[in-house]
CSV table of C-alpha atoms in Angstrom, one decimal:
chain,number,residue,atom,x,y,z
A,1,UNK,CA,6.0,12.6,-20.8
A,2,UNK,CA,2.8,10.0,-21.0
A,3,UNK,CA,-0.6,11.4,-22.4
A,4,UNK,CA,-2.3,13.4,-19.8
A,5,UNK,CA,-6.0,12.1,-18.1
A,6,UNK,CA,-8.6,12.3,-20.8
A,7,UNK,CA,-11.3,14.4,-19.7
A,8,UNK,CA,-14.1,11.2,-21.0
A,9,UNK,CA,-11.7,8.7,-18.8
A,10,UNK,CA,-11.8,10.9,-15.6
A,11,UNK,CA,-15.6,11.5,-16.0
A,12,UNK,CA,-16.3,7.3,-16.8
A,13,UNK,CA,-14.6,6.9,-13.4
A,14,UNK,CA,-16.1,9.3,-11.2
A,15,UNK,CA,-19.5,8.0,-12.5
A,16,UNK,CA,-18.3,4.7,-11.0
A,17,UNK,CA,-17.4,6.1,-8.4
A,18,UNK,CA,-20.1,7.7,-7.6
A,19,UNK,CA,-22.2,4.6,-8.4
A,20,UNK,CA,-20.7,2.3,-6.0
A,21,UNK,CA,-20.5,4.9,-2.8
A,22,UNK,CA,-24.5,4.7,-3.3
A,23,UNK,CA,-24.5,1.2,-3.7
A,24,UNK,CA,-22.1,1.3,-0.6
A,25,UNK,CA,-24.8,3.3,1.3
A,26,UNK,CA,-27.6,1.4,1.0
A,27,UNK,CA,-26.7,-2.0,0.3
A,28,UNK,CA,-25.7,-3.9,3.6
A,29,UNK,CA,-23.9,-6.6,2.0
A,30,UNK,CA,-21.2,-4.5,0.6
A,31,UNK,CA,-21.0,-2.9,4.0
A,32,UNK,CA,-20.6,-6.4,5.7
A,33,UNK,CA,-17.4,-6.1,3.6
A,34,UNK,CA,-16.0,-3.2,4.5
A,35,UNK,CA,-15.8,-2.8,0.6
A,36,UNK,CA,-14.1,0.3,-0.3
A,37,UNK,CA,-16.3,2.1,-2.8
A,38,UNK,CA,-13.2,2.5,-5.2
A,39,UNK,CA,-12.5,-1.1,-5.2
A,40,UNK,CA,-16.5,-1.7,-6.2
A,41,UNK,CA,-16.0,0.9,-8.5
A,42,UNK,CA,-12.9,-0.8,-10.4
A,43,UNK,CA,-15.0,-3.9,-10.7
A,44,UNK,CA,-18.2,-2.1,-12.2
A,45,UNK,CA,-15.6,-1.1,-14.5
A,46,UNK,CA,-13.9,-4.0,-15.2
A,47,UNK,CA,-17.3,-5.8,-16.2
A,48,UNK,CA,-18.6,-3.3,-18.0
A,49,UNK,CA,-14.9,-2.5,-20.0
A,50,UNK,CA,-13.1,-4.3,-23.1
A,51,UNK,CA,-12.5,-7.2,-20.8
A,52,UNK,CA,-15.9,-8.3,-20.4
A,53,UNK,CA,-19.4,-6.7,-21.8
A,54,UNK,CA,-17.0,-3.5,-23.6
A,55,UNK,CA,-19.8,-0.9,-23.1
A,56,UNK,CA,-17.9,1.8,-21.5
A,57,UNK,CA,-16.5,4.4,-24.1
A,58,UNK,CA,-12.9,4.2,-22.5
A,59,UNK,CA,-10.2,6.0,-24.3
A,60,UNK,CA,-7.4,3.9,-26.4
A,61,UNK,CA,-5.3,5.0,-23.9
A,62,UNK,CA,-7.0,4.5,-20.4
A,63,UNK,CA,-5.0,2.0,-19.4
A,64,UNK,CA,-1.7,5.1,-19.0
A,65,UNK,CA,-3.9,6.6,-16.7
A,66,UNK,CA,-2.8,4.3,-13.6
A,67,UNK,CA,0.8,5.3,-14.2
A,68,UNK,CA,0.2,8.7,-13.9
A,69,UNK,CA,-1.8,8.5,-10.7
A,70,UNK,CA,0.8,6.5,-8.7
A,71,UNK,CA,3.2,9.8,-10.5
A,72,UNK,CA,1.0,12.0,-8.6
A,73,UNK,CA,0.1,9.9,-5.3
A,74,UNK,CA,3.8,9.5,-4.2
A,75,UNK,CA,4.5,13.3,-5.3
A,76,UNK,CA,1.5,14.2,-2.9
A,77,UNK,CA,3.3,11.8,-0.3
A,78,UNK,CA,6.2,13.3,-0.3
A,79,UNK,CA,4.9,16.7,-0.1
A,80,UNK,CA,3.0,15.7,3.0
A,81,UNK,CA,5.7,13.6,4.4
A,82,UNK,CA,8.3,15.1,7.6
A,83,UNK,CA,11.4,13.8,8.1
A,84,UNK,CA,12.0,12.6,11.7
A,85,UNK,CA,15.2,12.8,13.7
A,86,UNK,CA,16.7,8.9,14.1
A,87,UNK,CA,16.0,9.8,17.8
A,88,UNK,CA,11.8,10.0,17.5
A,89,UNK,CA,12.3,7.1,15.3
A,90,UNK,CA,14.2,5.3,17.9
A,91,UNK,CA,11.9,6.5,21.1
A,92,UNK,CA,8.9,6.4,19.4
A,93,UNK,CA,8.6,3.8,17.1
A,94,UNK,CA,11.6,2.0,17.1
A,95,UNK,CA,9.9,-1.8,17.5
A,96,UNK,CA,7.4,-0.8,14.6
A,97,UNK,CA,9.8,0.3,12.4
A,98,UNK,CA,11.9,-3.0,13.2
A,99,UNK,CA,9.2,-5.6,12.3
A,100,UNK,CA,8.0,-3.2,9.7
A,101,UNK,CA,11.3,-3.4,8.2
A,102,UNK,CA,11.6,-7.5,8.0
A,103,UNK,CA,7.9,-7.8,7.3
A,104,UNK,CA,8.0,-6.1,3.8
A,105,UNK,CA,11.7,-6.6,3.1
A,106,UNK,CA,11.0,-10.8,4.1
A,107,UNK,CA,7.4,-10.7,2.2
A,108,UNK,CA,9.2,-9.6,-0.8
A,109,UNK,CA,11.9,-12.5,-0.6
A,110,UNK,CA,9.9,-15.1,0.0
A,111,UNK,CA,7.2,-14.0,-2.7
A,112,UNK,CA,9.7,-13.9,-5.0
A,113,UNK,CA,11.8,-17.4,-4.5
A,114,UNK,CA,8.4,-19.0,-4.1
A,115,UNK,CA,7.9,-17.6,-7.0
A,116,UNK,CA,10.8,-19.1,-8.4
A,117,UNK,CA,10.8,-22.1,-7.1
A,118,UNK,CA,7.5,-23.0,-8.9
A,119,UNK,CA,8.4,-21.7,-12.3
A,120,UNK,CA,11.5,-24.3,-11.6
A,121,UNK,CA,9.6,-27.3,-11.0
A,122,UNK,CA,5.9,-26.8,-12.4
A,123,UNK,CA,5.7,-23.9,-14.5
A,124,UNK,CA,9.1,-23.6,-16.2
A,125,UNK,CA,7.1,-21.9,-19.1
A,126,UNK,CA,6.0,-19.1,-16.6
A,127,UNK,CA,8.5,-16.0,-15.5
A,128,UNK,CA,11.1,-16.3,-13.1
A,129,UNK,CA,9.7,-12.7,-11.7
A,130,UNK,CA,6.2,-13.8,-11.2
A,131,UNK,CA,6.3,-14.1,-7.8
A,132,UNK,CA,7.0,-10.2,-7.4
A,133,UNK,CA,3.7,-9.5,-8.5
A,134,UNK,CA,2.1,-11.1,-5.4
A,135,UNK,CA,4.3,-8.7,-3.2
A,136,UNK,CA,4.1,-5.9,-4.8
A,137,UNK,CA,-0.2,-6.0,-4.9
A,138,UNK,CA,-0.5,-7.6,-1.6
A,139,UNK,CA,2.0,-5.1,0.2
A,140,UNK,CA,1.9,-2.1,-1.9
A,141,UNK,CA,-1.4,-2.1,-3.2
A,142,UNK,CA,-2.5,-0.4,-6.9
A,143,UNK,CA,0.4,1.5,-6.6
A,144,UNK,CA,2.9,-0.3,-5.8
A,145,UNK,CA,1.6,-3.2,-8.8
A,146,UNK,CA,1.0,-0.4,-11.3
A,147,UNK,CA,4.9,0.5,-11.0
A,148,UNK,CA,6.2,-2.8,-10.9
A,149,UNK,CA,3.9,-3.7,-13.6
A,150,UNK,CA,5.2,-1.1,-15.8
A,151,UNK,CA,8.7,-2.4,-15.1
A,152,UNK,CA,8.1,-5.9,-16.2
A,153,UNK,CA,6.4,-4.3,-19.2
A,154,UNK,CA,9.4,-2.5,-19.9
A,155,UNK,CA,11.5,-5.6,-19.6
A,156,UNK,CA,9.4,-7.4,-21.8
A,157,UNK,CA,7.0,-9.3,-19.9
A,158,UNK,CA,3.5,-7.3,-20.0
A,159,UNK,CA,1.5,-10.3,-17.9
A,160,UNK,CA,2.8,-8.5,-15.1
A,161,UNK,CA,0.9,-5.5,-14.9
A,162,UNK,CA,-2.5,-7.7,-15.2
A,163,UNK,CA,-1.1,-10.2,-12.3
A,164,UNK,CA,0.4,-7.5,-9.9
A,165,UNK,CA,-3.0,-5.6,-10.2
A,166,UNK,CA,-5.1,-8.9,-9.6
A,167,UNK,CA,-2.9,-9.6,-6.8
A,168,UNK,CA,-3.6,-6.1,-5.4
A,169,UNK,CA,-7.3,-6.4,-5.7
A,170,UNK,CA,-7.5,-9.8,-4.3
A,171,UNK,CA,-5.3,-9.0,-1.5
A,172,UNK,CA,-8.0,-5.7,-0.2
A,173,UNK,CA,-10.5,-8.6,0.0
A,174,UNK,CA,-8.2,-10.9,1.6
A,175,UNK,CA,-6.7,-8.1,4.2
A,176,UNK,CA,-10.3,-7.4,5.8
A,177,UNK,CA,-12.0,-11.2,5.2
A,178,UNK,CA,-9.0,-13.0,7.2
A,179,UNK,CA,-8.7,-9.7,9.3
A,180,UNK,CA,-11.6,-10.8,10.6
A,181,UNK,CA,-11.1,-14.0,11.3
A,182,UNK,CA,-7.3,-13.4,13.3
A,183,UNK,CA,-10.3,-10.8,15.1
A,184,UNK,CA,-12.2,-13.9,16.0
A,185,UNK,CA,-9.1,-16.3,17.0
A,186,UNK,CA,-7.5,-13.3,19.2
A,187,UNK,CA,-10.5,-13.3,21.5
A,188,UNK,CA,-10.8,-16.9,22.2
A,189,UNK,CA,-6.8,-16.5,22.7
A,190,UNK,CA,-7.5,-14.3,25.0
A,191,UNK,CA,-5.1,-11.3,23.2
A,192,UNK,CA,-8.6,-9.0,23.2
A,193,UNK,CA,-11.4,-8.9,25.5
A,194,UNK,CA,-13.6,-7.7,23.0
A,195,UNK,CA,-14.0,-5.7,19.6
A,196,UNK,CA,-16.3,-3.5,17.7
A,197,UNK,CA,-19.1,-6.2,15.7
A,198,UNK,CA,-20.5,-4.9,12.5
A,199,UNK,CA,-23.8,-5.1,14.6
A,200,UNK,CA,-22.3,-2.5,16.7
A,201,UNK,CA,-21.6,0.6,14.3
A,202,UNK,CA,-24.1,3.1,13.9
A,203,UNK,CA,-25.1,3.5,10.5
A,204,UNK,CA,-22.6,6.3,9.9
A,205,UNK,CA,-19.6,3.6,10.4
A,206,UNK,CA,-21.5,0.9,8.0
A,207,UNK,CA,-22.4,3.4,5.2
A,208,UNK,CA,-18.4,4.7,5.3
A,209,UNK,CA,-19.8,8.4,6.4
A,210,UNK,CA,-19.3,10.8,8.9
A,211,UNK,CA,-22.0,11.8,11.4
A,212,UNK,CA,-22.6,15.6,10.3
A,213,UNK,CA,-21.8,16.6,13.7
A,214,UNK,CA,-18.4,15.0,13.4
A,215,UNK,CA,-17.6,16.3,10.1
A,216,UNK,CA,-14.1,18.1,9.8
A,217,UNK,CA,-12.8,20.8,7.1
A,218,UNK,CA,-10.4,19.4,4.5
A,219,UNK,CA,-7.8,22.0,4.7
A,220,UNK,CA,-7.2,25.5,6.3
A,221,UNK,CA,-6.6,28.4,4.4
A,222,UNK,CA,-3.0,29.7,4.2
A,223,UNK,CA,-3.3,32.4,1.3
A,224,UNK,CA,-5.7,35.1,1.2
A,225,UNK,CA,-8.5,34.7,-2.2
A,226,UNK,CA,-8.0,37.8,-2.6
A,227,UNK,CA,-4.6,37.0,-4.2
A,228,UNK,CA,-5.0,33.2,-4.9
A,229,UNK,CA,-7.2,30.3,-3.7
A,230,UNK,CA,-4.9,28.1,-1.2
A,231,UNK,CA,-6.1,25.1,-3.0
A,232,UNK,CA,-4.7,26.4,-6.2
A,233,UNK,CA,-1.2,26.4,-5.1
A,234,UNK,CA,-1.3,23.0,-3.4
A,235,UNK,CA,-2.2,21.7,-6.5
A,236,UNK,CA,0.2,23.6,-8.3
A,237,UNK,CA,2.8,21.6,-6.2
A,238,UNK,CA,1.2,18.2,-6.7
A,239,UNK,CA,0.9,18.7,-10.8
A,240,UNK,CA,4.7,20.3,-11.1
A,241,UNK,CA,6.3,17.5,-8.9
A,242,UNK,CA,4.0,14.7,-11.3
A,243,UNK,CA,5.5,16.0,-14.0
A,244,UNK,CA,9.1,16.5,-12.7
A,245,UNK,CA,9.0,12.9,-11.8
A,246,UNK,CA,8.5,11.7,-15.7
A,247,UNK,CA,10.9,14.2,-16.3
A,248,UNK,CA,13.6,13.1,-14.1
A,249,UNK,CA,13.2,9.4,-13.9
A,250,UNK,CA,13.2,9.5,-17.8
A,251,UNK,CA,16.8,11.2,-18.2
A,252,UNK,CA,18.2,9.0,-15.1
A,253,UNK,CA,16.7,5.8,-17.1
A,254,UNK,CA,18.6,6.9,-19.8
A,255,UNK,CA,22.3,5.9,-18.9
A,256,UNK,CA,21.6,2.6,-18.5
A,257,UNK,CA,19.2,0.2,-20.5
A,258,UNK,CA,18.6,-2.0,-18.3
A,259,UNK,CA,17.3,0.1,-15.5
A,260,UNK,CA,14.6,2.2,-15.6
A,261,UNK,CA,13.8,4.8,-13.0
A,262,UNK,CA,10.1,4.6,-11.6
A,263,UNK,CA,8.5,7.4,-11.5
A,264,UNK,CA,7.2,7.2,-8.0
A,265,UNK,CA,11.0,7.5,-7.0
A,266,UNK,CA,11.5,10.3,-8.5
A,267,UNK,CA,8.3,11.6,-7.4
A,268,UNK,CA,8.6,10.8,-3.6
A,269,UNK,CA,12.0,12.4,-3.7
A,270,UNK,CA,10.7,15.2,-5.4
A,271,UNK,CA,8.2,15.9,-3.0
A,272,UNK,CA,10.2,15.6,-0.2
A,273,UNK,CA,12.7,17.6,-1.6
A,274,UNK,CA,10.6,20.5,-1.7
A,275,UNK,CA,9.0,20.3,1.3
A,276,UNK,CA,12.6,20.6,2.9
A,277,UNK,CA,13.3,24.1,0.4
A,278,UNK,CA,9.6,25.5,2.2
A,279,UNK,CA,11.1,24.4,5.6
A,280,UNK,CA,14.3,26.2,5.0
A,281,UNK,CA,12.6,29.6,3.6
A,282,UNK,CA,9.3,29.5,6.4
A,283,UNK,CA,7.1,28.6,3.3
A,284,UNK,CA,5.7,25.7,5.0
A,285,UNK,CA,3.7,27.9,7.3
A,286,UNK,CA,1.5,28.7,4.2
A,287,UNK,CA,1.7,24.9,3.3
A,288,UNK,CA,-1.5,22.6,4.7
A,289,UNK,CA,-0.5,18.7,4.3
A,290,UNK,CA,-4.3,18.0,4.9
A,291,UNK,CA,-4.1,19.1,1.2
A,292,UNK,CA,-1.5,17.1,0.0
A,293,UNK,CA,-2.9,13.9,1.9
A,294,UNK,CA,-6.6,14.2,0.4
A,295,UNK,CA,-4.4,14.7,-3.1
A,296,UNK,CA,-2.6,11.5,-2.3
A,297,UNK,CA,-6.4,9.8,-1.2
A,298,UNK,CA,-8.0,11.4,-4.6
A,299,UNK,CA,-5.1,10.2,-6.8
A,300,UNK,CA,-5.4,6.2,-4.9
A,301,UNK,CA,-8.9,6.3,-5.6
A,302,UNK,CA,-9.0,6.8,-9.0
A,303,UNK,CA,-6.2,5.4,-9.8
A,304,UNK,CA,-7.9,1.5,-8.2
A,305,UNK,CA,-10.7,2.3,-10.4
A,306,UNK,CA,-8.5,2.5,-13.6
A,307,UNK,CA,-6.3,-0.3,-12.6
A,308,UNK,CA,-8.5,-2.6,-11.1
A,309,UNK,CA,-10.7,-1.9,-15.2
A,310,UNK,CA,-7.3,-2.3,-16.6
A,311,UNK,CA,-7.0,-6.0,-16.0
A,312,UNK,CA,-7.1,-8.6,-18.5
A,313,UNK,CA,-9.2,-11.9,-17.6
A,314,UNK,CA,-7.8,-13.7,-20.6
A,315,UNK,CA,-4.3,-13.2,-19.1
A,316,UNK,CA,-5.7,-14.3,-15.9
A,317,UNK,CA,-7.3,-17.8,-17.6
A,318,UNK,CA,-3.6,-18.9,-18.1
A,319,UNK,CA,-2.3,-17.9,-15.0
A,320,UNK,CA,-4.9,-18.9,-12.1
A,321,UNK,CA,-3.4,-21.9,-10.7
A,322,UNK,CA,0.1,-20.4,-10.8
A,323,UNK,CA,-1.7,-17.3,-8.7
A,324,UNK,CA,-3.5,-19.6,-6.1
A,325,UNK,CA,-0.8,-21.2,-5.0
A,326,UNK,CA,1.1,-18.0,-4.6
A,327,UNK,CA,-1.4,-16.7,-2.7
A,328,UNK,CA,-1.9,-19.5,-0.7
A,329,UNK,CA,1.9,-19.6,0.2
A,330,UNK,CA,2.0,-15.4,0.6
A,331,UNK,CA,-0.9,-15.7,3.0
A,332,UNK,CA,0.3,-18.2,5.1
A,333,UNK,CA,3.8,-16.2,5.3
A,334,UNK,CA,2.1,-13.4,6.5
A,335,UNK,CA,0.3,-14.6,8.9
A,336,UNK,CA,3.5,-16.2,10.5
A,337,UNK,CA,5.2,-12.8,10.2
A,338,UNK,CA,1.7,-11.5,12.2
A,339,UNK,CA,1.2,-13.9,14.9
A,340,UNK,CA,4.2,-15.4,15.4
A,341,UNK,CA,6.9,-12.3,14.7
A,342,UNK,CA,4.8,-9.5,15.5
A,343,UNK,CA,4.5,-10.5,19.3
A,344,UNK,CA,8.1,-11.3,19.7
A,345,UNK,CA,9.3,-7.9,18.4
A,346,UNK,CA,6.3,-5.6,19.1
A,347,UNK,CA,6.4,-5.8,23.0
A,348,UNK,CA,3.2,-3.5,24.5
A,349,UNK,CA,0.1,-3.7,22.3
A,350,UNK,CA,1.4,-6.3,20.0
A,351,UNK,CA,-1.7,-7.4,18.6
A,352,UNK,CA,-3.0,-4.0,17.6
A,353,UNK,CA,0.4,-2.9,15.5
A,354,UNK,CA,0.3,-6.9,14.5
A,355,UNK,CA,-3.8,-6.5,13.1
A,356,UNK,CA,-3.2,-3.2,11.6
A,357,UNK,CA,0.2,-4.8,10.3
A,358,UNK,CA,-1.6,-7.6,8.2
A,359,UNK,CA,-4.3,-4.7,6.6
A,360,UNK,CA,-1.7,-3.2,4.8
A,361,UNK,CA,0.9,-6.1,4.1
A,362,UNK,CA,-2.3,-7.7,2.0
A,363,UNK,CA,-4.3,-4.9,1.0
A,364,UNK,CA,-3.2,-1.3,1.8
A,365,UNK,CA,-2.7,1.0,4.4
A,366,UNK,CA,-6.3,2.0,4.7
A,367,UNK,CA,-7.2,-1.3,5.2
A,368,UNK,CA,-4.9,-1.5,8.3
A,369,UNK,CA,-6.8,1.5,9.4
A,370,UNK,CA,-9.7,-0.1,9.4
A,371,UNK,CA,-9.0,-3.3,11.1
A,372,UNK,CA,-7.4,-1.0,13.6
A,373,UNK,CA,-10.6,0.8,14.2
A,374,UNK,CA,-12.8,-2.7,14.8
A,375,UNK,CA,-10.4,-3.7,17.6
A,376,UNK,CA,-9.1,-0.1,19.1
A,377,UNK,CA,-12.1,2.5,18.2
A,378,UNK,CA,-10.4,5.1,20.3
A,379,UNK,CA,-6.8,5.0,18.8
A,380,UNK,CA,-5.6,4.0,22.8
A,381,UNK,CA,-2.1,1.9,21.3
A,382,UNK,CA,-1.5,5.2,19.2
A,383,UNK,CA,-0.6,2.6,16.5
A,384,UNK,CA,-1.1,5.3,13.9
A,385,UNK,CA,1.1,7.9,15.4
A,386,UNK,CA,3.6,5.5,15.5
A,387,UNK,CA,3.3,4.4,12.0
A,388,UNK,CA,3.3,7.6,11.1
A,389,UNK,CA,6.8,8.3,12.7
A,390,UNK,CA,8.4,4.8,11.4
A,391,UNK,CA,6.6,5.5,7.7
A,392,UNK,CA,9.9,7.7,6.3
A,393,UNK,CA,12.9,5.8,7.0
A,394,UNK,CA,11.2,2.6,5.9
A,395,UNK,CA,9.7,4.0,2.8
A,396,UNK,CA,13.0,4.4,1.6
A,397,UNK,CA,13.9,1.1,1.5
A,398,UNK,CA,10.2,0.2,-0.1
A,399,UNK,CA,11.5,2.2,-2.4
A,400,UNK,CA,14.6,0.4,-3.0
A,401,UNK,CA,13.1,-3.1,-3.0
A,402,UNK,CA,10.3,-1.7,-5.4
A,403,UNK,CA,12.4,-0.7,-8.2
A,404,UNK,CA,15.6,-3.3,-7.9
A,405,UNK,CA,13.7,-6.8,-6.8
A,406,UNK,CA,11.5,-6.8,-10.2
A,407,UNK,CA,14.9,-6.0,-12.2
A,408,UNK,CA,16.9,-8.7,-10.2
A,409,UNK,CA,14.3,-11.5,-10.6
A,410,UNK,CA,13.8,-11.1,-14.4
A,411,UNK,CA,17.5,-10.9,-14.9
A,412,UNK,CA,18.5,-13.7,-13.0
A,413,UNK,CA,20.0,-12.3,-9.8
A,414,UNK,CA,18.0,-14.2,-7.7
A,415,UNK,CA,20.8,-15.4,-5.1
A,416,UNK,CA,22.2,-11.6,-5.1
A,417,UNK,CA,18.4,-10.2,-4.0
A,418,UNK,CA,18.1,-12.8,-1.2
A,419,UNK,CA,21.8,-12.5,0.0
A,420,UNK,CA,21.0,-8.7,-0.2
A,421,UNK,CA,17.5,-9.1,1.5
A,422,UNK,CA,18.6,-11.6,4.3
A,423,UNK,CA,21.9,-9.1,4.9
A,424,UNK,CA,19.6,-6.2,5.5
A,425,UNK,CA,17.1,-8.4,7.9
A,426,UNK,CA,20.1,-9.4,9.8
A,427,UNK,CA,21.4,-5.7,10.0
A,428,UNK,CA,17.6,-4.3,11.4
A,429,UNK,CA,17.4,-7.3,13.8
A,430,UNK,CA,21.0,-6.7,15.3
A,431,UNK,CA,19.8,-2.9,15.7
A,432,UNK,CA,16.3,-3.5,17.1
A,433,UNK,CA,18.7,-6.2,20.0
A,434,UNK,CA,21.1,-3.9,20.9
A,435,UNK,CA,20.3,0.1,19.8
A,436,UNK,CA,15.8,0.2,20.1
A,437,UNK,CA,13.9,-1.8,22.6
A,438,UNK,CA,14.9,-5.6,21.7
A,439,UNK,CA,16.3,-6.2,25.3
A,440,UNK,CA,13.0,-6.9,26.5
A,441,UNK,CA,12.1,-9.7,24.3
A,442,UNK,CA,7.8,-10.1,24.8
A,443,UNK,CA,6.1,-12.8,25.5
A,444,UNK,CA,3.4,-13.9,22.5
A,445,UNK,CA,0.4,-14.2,25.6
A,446,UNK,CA,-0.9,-11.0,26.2
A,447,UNK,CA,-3.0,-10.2,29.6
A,448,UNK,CA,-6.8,-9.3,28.9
C-alpha cells in the first residue's frame, strides 16, 4: 500500500482550487477557454512548485498522490457503472461503440509506431515507448497518463510519467481550441446550421455555474441519519475498493516480473464486482450512483491538480521537439478518425457523436461534453445516452490496451501489439458490417 493523502497536500490543492474557480469567474479570458478550473489549478501549482518558483510547502511525497486518485476514480467508476445486455448495446449504440472501438484501439497504434518510427530514424537515444505517452494523455487524460506513467516508471523509464502527463494537459487545451475550429469548418460545410457562440451563454454558462434556479441535489438519501449518514457508506465503498485495488493488483503483479497489475484494473473490476453482489441481494436500492460519479469527478479534479504540479520542465527541455512532432502527427490522425471515419460509420447525427468524439480522444470526456453542449444545447442526438450505453464493453478493452501497449512497446513487441491491434479493428469492423447497423453505409454530407 502507497502513503495515504497528506492532510498539507490535500489542503495546498483545494486552495488552488479554489483560487482558479474565482479566477474562472471573473476573468473572461479564461472563460473564452473553456478552461477547466482544475487544469488552471495544476498550473498555479506547477509554477509555484519545485519545478519552477518552489514556494508551495508540498510534501516529499506529493507526487504518490496522483496514483492514488486514479485508484479511487476507477473504483468510483465502477461502482457507478451498469452492465448492459449485448442487445442495448447493439440497438442503442451499436455504431458508437464501433467507431469508438477503432478510434482508441487505432489512436493507440499509431501513437505508438509513430512513436517508434522516430526513435528509429531521429531520436534513437529516445524510448521505443514514447509514443504511448501521447495516447495515453490525449485519450485517457490524467488518468490514464498517471497509470501508464507509473508503468514505464516501473520498467525503468521515469520520463514517462512527466511526458504522458504533459501530453494530457496539452491535449485539454487542444480538445476545446481545435474543437472550435472543426465548429467553424462544419458550418461553412454545411454539417450545422448554427451553434451556441461564447457571446451567446448567459453568464451562468461562461462562469462554469448553474443558475440557482436550475441547481440540482447531489445525491438522494437511501439510509436513514438516524442510523448512518448515506454519504458515509458511499464513501465507505469508494475508500474499501481504493484500497482493495493496491491490494489485489500488488499480489497479481507478483507472479510475474515483468507485468505489473494497474491499479485502476483492479479497481474498475472491483467496483463493478460489487455493484453486481448489491444487485443480486436488492442493496442497490440503498445505493445512489450520483454518489459514486461526483466521487469519480472529486477524485479527477484533484488528481489534475497534483499531476499536472507533478511535472518536470527539465525533463520536458530534452524532450520538446520529440513531443511536437508527436503531437503534430496524433492530431492530424484524429482528426482523420473524426471527419473522415466518424461520418462513414456513425450514420444519423454523425457530426455530434464525431465533435463530442474528438473532446475526449484529446482531452477527456468532460471536454466532449462540452463541445457537445456548444453545438447540441438541448442533448437532441442523445449522444450521451448513447455513450453512456457503449462506455462498459469498450472500457474493457481501454483497459486491456492501457496496461499491455506500454509493456509491449518497452519490451520490444512492437509487431505483436499492431498485429493484435489491427486483428481486433478488423474483428469490430466485420461486426459493425454484418451484426449492428453497418448495412447502411452514410454518406459524409449531412442535410442542414
Amino acid at each position: 500500500m502507497p502513503q495515504g493523502l497528506m492532510l498539507t497536500d490535500l489542503a495546498i490543492a483545494g486552495c488552488l482550487l479554489l483560487l482558479a474557480k474565482i479566477l474562472r469567474v471573473h476573468l473572461s479570458l479564461l472563460q473564452r477557454m473553456y478552461l477547466p478550473s482544475a487544469v488552471l489549478a495544476g498550473l498555479i501549482g506547477l509554477l509555484l512548485g519545485p519545478a519552477v518558483a518552489n514556494i508551495l510547502p508540498w510534501t516529499d511525497t506529493f507526487t504518490a498522490n496522483a496514483g492514488i486518485l486514479t485508484a479511487a476514480l476507477f473504483s468510483s467508476l465502477g461502482l457507478a457503472t451498469e452492465l448492459p445486455s449485448p442487445k442495448t448495446v447493439a440497438q442503442r449504440a451499436g455504431s458508437l461503440w464501433a467507431f469508438n472501438q477503432i478510434a482508441s484501439v487505432s489512436q493507440w497504434l499509431f501513437a505508438a509506431m509513430f512513436g517508434l518510427f522516430l526513435t528509429t530514424w531521429f531520436w534513437p537515444d529516445l524510448s521505443p515507448a514514447i509514443g504511448v505517452t501521447l495516447s495515453a494523455g490525449f485519450m485517457g487524460g490524467h488518468g490514464s497518463a498517471t497509470v501508464v506513467g507509473d508503468i514505464l516508471t516501473n520498467l525503468g523509464w521515469e520520463d514517462g510519467f512527466t511526458l504522458g502527463l504533459t501530453f494530457a494537459t496539452v491535449g485539454i487545451f487542444l480538445s476545446i481550441s481545435i474543437g472550435m475550429l472543426i465548429l467553424q469548418f462544419a458550418l461553412k460545410m454545411g454539417w450545422i446550421s448554427s451553434f451556441t457562440t461564447f457571446s451567446s451563454m448567459d453568464k451562468y454558462q461562461r462562469k462554469g455555474l448553474i443558475k440557482p434556479s436550475e441547481q440540482q441535489s447531489v445525491m438522494k438519501d437511501t439510509m436513514s441519519s438516524l442510523s448512518v449518514d448515506s454519504f458515509a457508506i458511499h464513501m465507505a465503498l469508494v475508500v474499501l475498493v481504493t484500497a482493495f485495488s493496491f491490494v489485489s493488483a500488488n499480489y497479481l503483479s507478483s507472479f510475474y516480473d515483468k507485468v505489473q497489475i494497474p491499479t485502476f484494473v483492479t479497481g474498475f473490476l472491483g467496483g463493478m464486482f460489487v455493484r453486481i453482489i448489491a444487485k443480486r441481494t436488492r442493496a442497490n436500492q440503498y445505493l445512489c450512483d450520483g454518489a459514486f460519479n461526483h466521487a469519480a469527478g472529486i477524485s479527477t479534479d484533484y488528481l489534475i491538480i497534483f499531476g499536472i504540479s507533478a511535472i518536470k520542465i527539465t525533463v520536458l527541455a530534452q524532450y520538446l521537439l520529440p513531443m511536437v512532432v508527436l503531437a503534430t502527427g496524433g492530431i492530424t490522425f484524429t482528426l482523420w478518425l473524426v471527419l473522415w471515419v466518424a461520418p462513414r460509420l456513425l450514420g444519423e447525427d454523425w457530426f455530434e457523436k464525431g465533435l463530442f468524439s474528438w473532446g475526449w480522444l484529446t482531452g477527456t470526456v468532460a471536454m466532449g461534453i462540452a463541445l457537445l453542449r456548444i453545438v447540441d444545447p438541448n442533448m437532441r442526438s442523445k449522444v450521451l445516452d448513447d455513450y453512456a450505453i457503449a462506455y462498459v464493453p469498450g472500457s474493457i478493452t481501454d483497459i486491456f490496451i492501457i496496461s499491455l501497449m506500454p509493456i509491449a512497446m518497452y519490451n520490444g513487441m512492437h509487431w505483436q501489439a499492431v498485429g493484435i491491434g489491427l486483428s481486433y479493428i478488423a474483428l469490430v469492423l466485420i461486426i459493425w458490417r454484418f451484426a449492428l447497423v453497418g448495412k447502411t453505409w452514410s454518406s459524409p454530407k449531412r442535410d442542414t
